[in-house]
Amino acid sequence: MDAQISFLDRLFSAGLLLDTGVDGLYGRSGRFEDVIAAFERLIDRTGGGDGAEAIRFPPGMNRAIFEKSGYMKSFPQLAGTIHSFCGCELDHVNLIQCMDAGKDWTKEQEATDIVLTPAACYPLYPVIAQRGDLPADGGLFDLQSYCFRHEPSKDPARQQMFRMREYVRMGKADDVMEFRQLWIERGTDIMQRVGLPVHIDVANDPFFGRAGRMLVNNQRDQNLKFELLIPITSTENPTACMSFNYHQDHFGTKWGIQFADGTTVHTACVGFGLERIALALFHHHGLDIEAWPEQVRQELWG
Amino acid sequence: MNEAIRELLAKVGGLPVAVEQISDEEDLYNAGLSSFASVQLMLGIEDRFDIEFSDQFLNRKSFASIKAIERTVEAILKNNEDA
């Protein structure tokens, strides 16, 4: 914990991140954004030739789709919903009085049709399902979105609002497994080129509660999730900077994504935690970008 | 016990086939049991037999077939007796 607070304080002092008063919610400086933009170009150079269809969704998604996705079954503790004032003028007067009195004014807020996006690929699946049958060679999609997870922390590598870049592959089981393996190799190579020490390990999502223990064990037993780990604020507990996920036919079945012959597609995704990667670079190469090793600067800025 | 497990499987398993058509040894995941359904089955079995699955039993193997579920429940009941 001390190492996390110390690194966060150094990032604030250097002006790379800006304190908003909420743990895990930070402003980004131009220099911080330069690193993220450069790393995204590196991702583009690596995966750009694969012909992925680029799609950008805003950081909020359709609540009905979110509900159907089953996210609340697995991760209720992480979800964020958007509520708004929907009252009349009298309600407004009460609201202002309540706020002036320092009382809880949020109880009367009503849920809107939008929830905060928990992972960049969640809005994708129903959109692709709507298009109809998937071609025999499947589909490949390039996504990036701010995501929200309610887990306040002093660890700068565990932010509540952060960007996730993703490639999503839809296809036959063998094709999506091959895609996942390719990106495990590519991800390891990219990180080594920018001077970051990595290792790959089997992983699990933070499923909620006792029932979640079983989902965790199932996920690990079946090797459905791998993470690329880089030490940032701890060498014992390195930070997951990329994840490689095989969803089997979970999303295909959920959203009815099929091939023309009626078989359900399998899906896999690779995710880059962009802020975490930038933080790993700052941790390993120092807070002064000008002083980073020449080879790293060359890889990022050419 | 076999009948109680089959009853729960029919109620929460969400299988595309009738439970009567599934043999005791048949792989339930191949028969269409999803991860979520297996969790609901686990909770239903806990409630029905008044037991609690410890971490060592919270895995796919415990729910791989009706026979496997029987063996798991018997092991938990035996552990409880021994304790």
Short mmCIF file of C-alpha atoms in Angstrom, two decimals:
data_model
loop_
_atom_site.label_atom_id
_atom_site.label_comp_id
_atom_site.label_asym_id
_atom_site.label_seq_id
_atom_site.Cartn_x
_atom_site.Cartn_y
_atom_site.Cartn_z
CA MET A 1 0.00 0.00 0.00
CA ASP A 2 2.80 2.43 0.88
CA ALA A 3 4.45 1.85 -2.47
CA GLN A 4 1.13 2.55 -4.18
CA ILE A 5 0.55 5.83 -2.32
CA SER A 6 4.15 6.87 -2.89
CA PHE A 7 3.93 6.25 -6.66
CA LEU A 8 0.59 8.07 -6.85
CA ASP A 9 2.05 11.07 -4.97
CA ARG A 10 5.02 11.16 -7.33
CA LEU A 11 2.68 11.11 -10.33
CA PHE A 12 0.71 14.02 -8.83
CA SER A 13 3.89 15.96 -7.96
CA ALA A 14 5.25 15.48 -11.46
CA GLY A 15 1.93 16.73 -12.87
CA LEU A 16 1.40 13.54 -14.86
CA LEU A 17 -1.90 12.77 -13.11
CA LEU A 18 -4.20 15.37 -11.53
CA ASP A 19 -5.93 14.73 -8.22
CA THR A 20 -9.74 15.13 -8.33
CA GLY A 21 -10.34 14.26 -4.68
CA VAL A 22 -11.73 10.79 -5.53
CA ASP A 23 -9.49 7.73 -5.37
CA GLY A 24 -9.17 6.20 -8.80
CA LEU A 25 -10.53 9.23 -10.69
CA TYR A 26 -7.72 11.35 -12.12
CA GLY A 27 -7.04 13.98 -14.72
CA ARG A 28 -4.34 13.20 -17.27
CA SER A 29 -1.65 15.62 -18.39
CA GLY A 30 -0.65 16.10 -22.00
CA ARG A 31 2.56 14.16 -21.37
CA PHE A 32 0.61 11.21 -19.95
CA GLU A 33 -1.70 11.28 -22.98
CA ASP A 34 1.31 11.43 -25.34
CA VAL A 35 2.46 8.10 -23.92
CA ILE A 36 -0.97 6.52 -24.35
CA ALA A 37 -1.30 7.85 -27.91
CA ALA A 38 2.18 6.55 -28.79
CA PHE A 39 1.41 3.13 -27.31
CA GLU A 40 -1.86 2.96 -29.23
CA ARG A 41 0.04 3.67 -32.46
CA LEU A 42 2.34 0.78 -31.54
CA ILE A 43 -0.75 -1.42 -31.14
CA ASP A 44 -1.98 -0.18 -34.53
CA ARG A 45 1.34 -1.03 -36.17
CA THR A 46 1.16 -4.53 -34.67
CA GLY A 47 -2.47 -5.41 -35.35
CA GLY A 48 -3.38 -2.89 -38.05
CA GLY A 49 -2.67 -5.29 -40.90
CA ASP A 50 -5.24 -7.82 -39.67
CA GLY A 51 -8.14 -5.89 -41.20
CA ALA A 52 -10.15 -5.33 -38.02
CA GLU A 53 -13.26 -3.18 -38.28
CA ALA A 54 -12.75 -0.16 -36.00
CA ILE A 55 -15.74 0.82 -33.88
CA ARG A 56 -15.82 3.37 -31.04
CA PHE A 57 -18.67 3.38 -28.53
CA PRO A 58 -19.08 6.12 -25.93
CA PRO A 59 -18.30 5.16 -22.30
CA GLY A 60 -21.99 4.58 -21.58
CA MET A 61 -24.09 1.69 -22.86
CA ASN A 62 -27.75 0.76 -23.27
CA ARG A 63 -29.05 -0.34 -19.85
CA ALA A 64 -31.31 -3.04 -21.35
CA ILE A 65 -28.30 -4.59 -23.11
CA PHE A 66 -26.25 -4.34 -19.92
CA GLU A 67 -29.04 -6.13 -18.00
CA LYS A 68 -29.24 -8.92 -20.59
CA SER A 69 -25.45 -9.31 -20.60
CA GLY A 70 -25.57 -10.85 -17.12
CA TYR A 71 -22.94 -8.46 -15.76
CA MET A 72 -24.92 -8.00 -12.54
CA LYS A 73 -24.89 -11.76 -11.92
CA SER A 74 -21.11 -11.79 -11.87
CA PHE A 75 -19.84 -8.33 -10.92
CA PRO A 76 -22.57 -6.33 -9.13
CA GLN A 77 -19.92 -4.71 -6.94
CA LEU A 78 -18.17 -3.11 -9.93
CA ALA A 79 -21.11 -1.75 -11.92
CA GLY A 80 -21.99 1.93 -12.29
CA THR A 81 -25.40 3.21 -13.34
CA ILE A 82 -26.33 6.71 -14.50
CA HIS A 83 -29.14 8.40 -12.63
CA SER A 84 -30.70 11.80 -13.33
CA PHE A 85 -33.17 14.25 -11.89
CA CYS A 86 -36.55 13.60 -13.54
CA GLY A 87 -38.87 15.58 -11.26
CA CYS A 88 -41.12 18.62 -11.57
CA GLU A 89 -40.47 22.18 -10.38
CA LEU A 90 -41.61 21.36 -6.85
CA ASP A 91 -39.26 18.39 -6.76
CA HIS A 92 -36.51 20.74 -7.89
CA VAL A 93 -37.19 23.08 -4.98
CA ASN A 94 -37.00 20.12 -2.59
CA LEU A 95 -33.79 18.98 -4.25
CA ILE A 96 -32.11 22.34 -3.76
CA GLN A 97 -33.31 22.58 -0.15
CA CYS A 98 -31.99 19.11 0.49
CA MET A 99 -28.60 20.00 -1.01
CA ASP A 100 -28.43 23.30 0.89
CA ALA A 101 -29.11 21.40 4.12
CA GLY A 102 -26.27 19.03 3.32
CA LYS A 103 -28.65 16.04 3.22
CA ASP A 104 -28.57 13.11 0.82
CA TRP A 105 -30.10 14.55 -2.37
CA THR A 106 -29.35 11.48 -4.50
CA LYS A 107 -32.22 9.25 -3.30
CA GLU A 108 -34.72 10.89 -5.64
CA GLN A 109 -32.52 10.49 -8.71
CA GLU A 110 -33.95 8.07 -11.22
CA ALA A 111 -32.16 5.46 -13.32
CA THR A 112 -31.67 6.52 -16.93
CA ASP A 113 -31.40 4.19 -19.93
CA ILE A 114 -27.61 4.39 -19.73
CA VAL A 115 -25.09 2.54 -17.58
CA LEU A 116 -21.34 3.05 -17.56
CA THR A 117 -19.49 0.68 -19.87
CA PRO A 118 -17.70 -1.98 -17.79
CA ALA A 119 -15.57 -3.38 -20.64
CA ALA A 120 -15.01 -2.00 -24.14
CA CYS A 121 -16.52 -5.03 -25.89
CA TYR A 122 -19.83 -5.23 -24.01
CA PRO A 123 -21.77 -2.98 -26.43
CA LEU A 124 -20.35 -4.81 -29.47
CA TYR A 125 -22.04 -8.21 -29.36
CA PRO A 126 -25.70 -7.16 -29.80
CA VAL A 127 -24.71 -4.77 -32.61
CA ILE A 128 -23.01 -7.59 -34.51
CA ALA A 129 -25.93 -9.94 -33.80
CA GLN A 130 -28.29 -7.39 -35.39
CA ARG A 131 -26.35 -7.53 -38.66
CA GLY A 132 -27.40 -11.13 -39.21
CA ASP A 133 -25.31 -14.21 -40.00
CA LEU A 134 -21.56 -13.88 -39.57
CA PRO A 135 -19.48 -14.74 -42.67
CA ALA A 136 -17.69 -18.11 -42.59
CA ASP A 137 -14.34 -16.48 -41.75
CA GLY A 138 -15.93 -14.71 -38.77
CA GLY A 139 -15.21 -11.13 -37.73
CA LEU A 140 -12.49 -9.02 -36.15
CA PHE A 141 -13.18 -5.76 -34.34
CA ASP A 142 -11.00 -2.97 -32.96
CA LEU A 143 -12.48 -1.16 -29.96
CA GLN A 144 -11.45 1.44 -27.43
CA SER A 145 -13.49 2.98 -24.66
CA TYR A 146 -13.29 4.51 -21.26
CA CYS A 147 -14.61 1.90 -18.83
CA PHE A 148 -15.92 2.17 -15.27
CA ARG A 149 -15.40 -0.17 -12.35
CA HIS A 150 -16.36 0.81 -8.84
CA GLU A 151 -13.24 -0.11 -6.91
CA PRO A 152 -11.78 3.00 -5.26
CA SER A 153 -8.09 2.51 -4.46
CA LYS A 154 -4.92 4.45 -3.76
CA ASP A 155 -3.17 2.24 -6.30
CA PRO A 156 -2.78 4.40 -9.41
CA ALA A 157 -2.93 1.17 -11.43
CA ARG A 158 -6.46 0.49 -10.16
CA GLN A 159 -8.50 3.38 -11.48
CA GLN A 160 -12.27 3.64 -11.53
CA MET A 161 -12.37 5.23 -14.99
CA PHE A 162 -9.78 4.05 -17.44
CA ARG A 163 -9.34 3.21 -21.12
CA MET A 164 -9.39 -0.27 -22.54
CA ARG A 165 -8.24 -0.98 -26.09
CA GLU A 166 -9.52 -4.28 -27.40
CA TYR A 167 -9.49 -6.57 -30.38
CA VAL A 168 -12.42 -8.97 -30.47
CA ARG A 169 -12.40 -12.05 -32.67
CA MET A 170 -15.58 -13.90 -33.55
CA GLY A 171 -15.40 -17.19 -35.39
CA LYS A 172 -14.99 -20.93 -34.98
CA ALA A 173 -13.44 -22.20 -31.73
CA ASP A 174 -10.08 -22.97 -33.37
CA ASP A 175 -9.91 -19.57 -35.07
CA VAL A 176 -10.57 -17.57 -31.92
CA MET A 177 -8.11 -19.69 -29.90
CA GLU A 178 -5.47 -19.07 -32.57
CA PHE A 179 -6.20 -15.33 -32.37
CA ARG A 180 -5.77 -15.40 -28.60
CA GLN A 181 -2.46 -17.26 -28.82
CA LEU A 182 -1.20 -14.85 -31.50
CA TRP A 183 -1.89 -11.87 -29.23
CA ILE A 184 -0.25 -13.52 -26.21
CA GLU A 185 2.90 -13.68 -28.35
CA ARG A 186 2.45 -10.21 -29.86
CA GLY A 187 1.70 -8.65 -26.47
CA THR A 188 4.81 -10.16 -24.92
CA ASP A 189 6.89 -8.92 -27.86
CA ILE A 190 5.48 -5.37 -27.74
CA MET A 191 6.15 -5.04 -24.02
CA GLN A 192 9.69 -6.34 -24.37
CA ARG A 193 10.35 -3.84 -27.15
CA VAL A 194 9.40 -0.98 -24.84
CA GLY A 195 11.61 -2.35 -22.07
CA LEU A 196 8.95 -3.80 -19.75
CA PRO A 197 9.47 -7.09 -17.87
CA VAL A 198 6.47 -9.36 -18.37
CA HIS A 199 5.15 -12.76 -17.57
CA ILE A 200 1.96 -14.48 -18.65
CA ASP A 201 -0.21 -16.29 -16.14
CA VAL A 202 -3.60 -17.95 -15.97
CA ALA A 203 -6.10 -15.61 -14.32
CA ASN A 204 -9.70 -15.12 -13.29
CA ASP A 205 -12.24 -12.32 -13.21
CA PRO A 206 -13.33 -10.92 -9.81
CA PHE A 207 -16.65 -12.80 -9.64
CA PHE A 208 -18.80 -11.80 -6.69
CA GLY A 209 -19.53 -13.88 -3.59
CA ARG A 210 -19.46 -17.62 -2.88
CA ALA A 211 -21.15 -18.51 -6.14
CA GLY A 212 -18.34 -16.49 -7.71
CA ARG A 213 -15.77 -18.85 -6.17
CA MET A 214 -17.14 -21.57 -8.37
CA LEU A 215 -17.00 -19.38 -11.48
CA VAL A 216 -13.41 -18.46 -10.58
CA ASN A 217 -12.45 -22.14 -10.25
CA ASN A 218 -14.23 -23.01 -13.50
CA GLN A 219 -12.53 -20.17 -15.36
CA ARG A 220 -9.08 -21.16 -14.13
CA ASP A 221 -9.63 -24.91 -14.67
CA GLN A 222 -10.51 -24.27 -18.29
CA ASN A 223 -7.69 -21.74 -18.92
CA LEU A 224 -10.24 -19.24 -20.22
CA LYS A 225 -8.31 -16.15 -19.11
CA PHE A 226 -4.64 -15.26 -19.24
CA GLU A 227 -3.07 -12.01 -18.14
CA LEU A 228 0.15 -10.28 -19.08
CA LEU A 229 1.60 -9.07 -15.79
CA ILE A 230 4.08 -6.27 -15.19
CA PRO A 231 5.35 -5.19 -11.77
CA ILE A 232 4.28 -1.58 -11.11
CA THR A 233 3.79 -0.92 -7.41
CA SER A 234 4.62 -4.46 -6.27
CA THR A 235 6.83 -7.26 -7.53
CA GLU A 236 4.91 -9.89 -5.51
CA ASN A 237 1.58 -8.80 -7.02
CA PRO A 238 2.35 -7.54 -10.52
CA THR A 239 -0.35 -5.65 -12.38
CA ALA A 240 -2.38 -7.12 -15.24
CA CYS A 241 -1.70 -4.82 -18.20
CA MET A 242 -3.25 -7.05 -20.85
CA SER A 243 -5.78 -9.86 -20.72
CA PHE A 244 -6.51 -12.63 -23.21
CA ASN A 245 -9.97 -14.08 -22.85
CA TYR A 246 -11.72 -17.01 -24.50
CA HIS A 247 -15.46 -16.71 -23.91
CA GLN A 248 -16.32 -20.03 -25.59
CA ASP A 249 -19.83 -19.58 -27.05
CA HIS A 250 -21.06 -17.53 -24.07
CA PHE A 251 -21.60 -14.24 -25.95
CA GLY A 252 -22.54 -16.02 -29.17
CA THR A 253 -25.35 -17.85 -27.37
CA LYS A 254 -26.35 -14.85 -25.27
CA TRP A 255 -26.80 -12.58 -28.29
CA GLY A 256 -27.62 -15.17 -30.96
CA ILE A 257 -24.54 -14.55 -33.10
CA GLN A 258 -24.45 -17.34 -35.68
CA PHE A 259 -22.95 -18.50 -38.93
CA ALA A 260 -25.21 -19.05 -41.92
CA ASP A 261 -25.41 -22.79 -41.09
CA GLY A 262 -26.96 -21.96 -37.71
CA THR A 263 -23.95 -22.82 -35.54
CA THR A 264 -23.11 -20.39 -32.75
CA VAL A 265 -19.92 -18.36 -32.98
CA HIS A 266 -17.20 -18.50 -30.37
CA THR A 267 -15.51 -15.28 -29.27
CA ALA A 268 -12.23 -14.18 -27.75
CA CYS A 269 -10.82 -10.80 -26.90
CA VAL A 270 -7.50 -9.24 -26.11
CA GLY A 271 -7.56 -6.15 -23.90
CA PHE A 272 -4.90 -3.52 -23.25
CA GLY A 273 -5.20 -1.52 -20.01
CA LEU A 274 -3.86 1.71 -21.50
CA GLU A 275 -3.40 3.66 -18.26
CA ARG A 276 -1.72 0.65 -16.64
CA ILE A 277 0.70 0.32 -19.53
CA ALA A 278 1.54 4.05 -19.35
CA LEU A 279 2.06 3.70 -15.58
CA ALA A 280 4.31 0.67 -16.12
CA LEU A 281 6.41 2.74 -18.54
CA PHE A 282 6.66 5.63 -16.05
CA HIS A 283 7.52 3.24 -13.24
CA HIS A 284 10.25 1.40 -15.12
CA HIS A 285 11.76 4.27 -17.13
CA GLY A 286 11.16 7.23 -14.82
CA LEU A 287 8.76 10.17 -14.79
CA ASP A 288 10.82 12.22 -17.27
CA ILE A 289 9.90 10.95 -20.72
CA GLU A 290 12.90 12.76 -22.27
CA ALA A 291 15.20 10.58 -20.15
CA TRP A 292 13.66 7.25 -21.21
CA PRO A 293 16.03 4.79 -22.95
CA GLU A 294 16.53 5.72 -26.59
CA GLN A 295 15.30 2.33 -27.80
CA VAL A 296 12.02 2.74 -25.92
CA ARG A 297 11.53 6.28 -27.28
CA GLN A 298 12.31 5.01 -30.76
CA GLU A 299 9.67 2.26 -30.49
CA LEU A 300 7.05 4.69 -29.25
CA TRP A 301 7.77 7.87 -31.20
CA GLY A 302 9.94 6.67 -34.10
CA MET B 1 -30.67 -38.43 -3.48
CA ASN B 2 -30.54 -39.20 -7.20
CA GLU B 3 -34.15 -38.14 -7.58
CA ALA B 4 -33.67 -34.90 -5.63
CA ILE B 5 -30.67 -34.00 -7.80
CA ARG B 6 -32.63 -34.74 -10.97
CA GLU B 7 -35.49 -32.59 -9.70
CA LEU B 8 -33.14 -29.64 -9.09
CA LEU B 9 -31.43 -30.18 -12.42
CA ALA B 10 -34.80 -30.00 -14.17
CA LYS B 11 -35.69 -26.83 -12.26
CA VAL B 12 -32.50 -24.76 -12.60
CA GLY B 13 -30.29 -26.63 -15.10
CA GLY B 14 -31.73 -24.96 -18.18
CA LEU B 15 -30.89 -28.06 -20.25
CA PRO B 16 -32.25 -28.33 -23.79
CA VAL B 17 -33.22 -31.97 -23.18
CA ALA B 18 -35.48 -33.58 -20.58
CA VAL B 19 -33.63 -34.70 -17.46
CA GLU B 20 -35.14 -38.20 -17.80
CA GLN B 21 -33.15 -38.62 -21.00
CA ILE B 22 -29.84 -38.00 -19.23
CA SER B 23 -28.01 -40.95 -17.75
CA ASP B 24 -26.29 -40.78 -14.38
CA GLU B 25 -22.85 -40.81 -15.99
CA GLU B 26 -23.57 -38.39 -18.86
CA ASP B 27 -21.48 -35.21 -19.07
CA LEU B 28 -23.82 -32.41 -18.01
CA TYR B 29 -21.69 -29.68 -19.62
CA ASN B 30 -21.90 -31.48 -22.97
CA ALA B 31 -25.64 -31.74 -22.36
CA GLY B 32 -25.81 -27.92 -22.13
CA LEU B 33 -25.25 -27.06 -18.46
CA SER B 34 -23.85 -23.49 -18.36
CA SER B 35 -21.52 -22.07 -15.72
CA PHE B 36 -24.36 -19.99 -14.29
CA ALA B 37 -26.73 -22.93 -14.21
CA SER B 38 -24.11 -24.99 -12.38
CA VAL B 39 -23.86 -22.21 -9.77
CA GLN B 40 -27.66 -22.23 -9.34
CA LEU B 41 -27.57 -26.00 -9.08
CA MET B 42 -24.88 -25.73 -6.39
CA LEU B 43 -27.00 -23.25 -4.40
CA GLY B 44 -30.10 -25.45 -4.83
CA ILE B 45 -28.24 -28.55 -3.61
CA GLU B 46 -26.89 -26.67 -0.59
CA ASP B 47 -30.41 -25.64 0.30
CA ARG B 48 -31.96 -29.07 -0.34
CA PHE B 49 -29.36 -31.10 1.60
CA ASP B 50 -28.54 -28.40 4.16
CA ILE B 51 -24.84 -28.51 3.34
CA GLU B 52 -22.20 -26.03 2.29
CA PHE B 53 -19.76 -26.66 -0.56
CA SER B 54 -16.26 -25.91 0.65
CA ASP B 55 -13.76 -24.41 -1.79
CA GLN B 56 -12.34 -27.82 -2.74
CA PHE B 57 -15.73 -28.89 -4.14
CA LEU B 58 -16.54 -25.62 -5.93
CA ASN B 59 -15.39 -26.69 -9.38
CA ARG B 60 -16.62 -28.15 -12.65
CA LYS B 61 -15.74 -31.70 -11.71
CA SER B 62 -18.24 -31.71 -8.83
CA PHE B 63 -21.08 -31.05 -11.28
CA ALA B 64 -19.81 -32.98 -14.30
CA SER B 65 -22.57 -35.61 -14.10
CA ILE B 66 -25.47 -36.62 -11.87
CA LYS B 67 -23.22 -39.36 -10.46
CA ALA B 68 -20.46 -36.82 -9.79
CA ILE B 69 -22.92 -34.59 -7.93
CA GLU B 70 -24.03 -37.58 -5.84
CA ARG B 71 -20.42 -38.40 -5.01
CA THR B 72 -19.73 -34.77 -4.07
CA VAL B 73 -22.79 -34.51 -1.81
CA GLU B 74 -21.88 -37.82 -0.16
CA ALA B 75 -18.31 -36.60 0.43
CA ILE B 76 -19.55 -33.36 1.99
CA LEU B 77 -22.06 -35.21 4.20
CA LYS B 78 -19.31 -37.62 5.30
CA ASN B 79 -16.95 -34.70 6.05
CA ASN B 80 -19.69 -33.15 8.18
CA GLU B 81 -20.20 -36.42 10.10
CA ASP B 82 -16.47 -36.79 10.69
CA ALA B 83 -16.10 -33.21 11.86
#
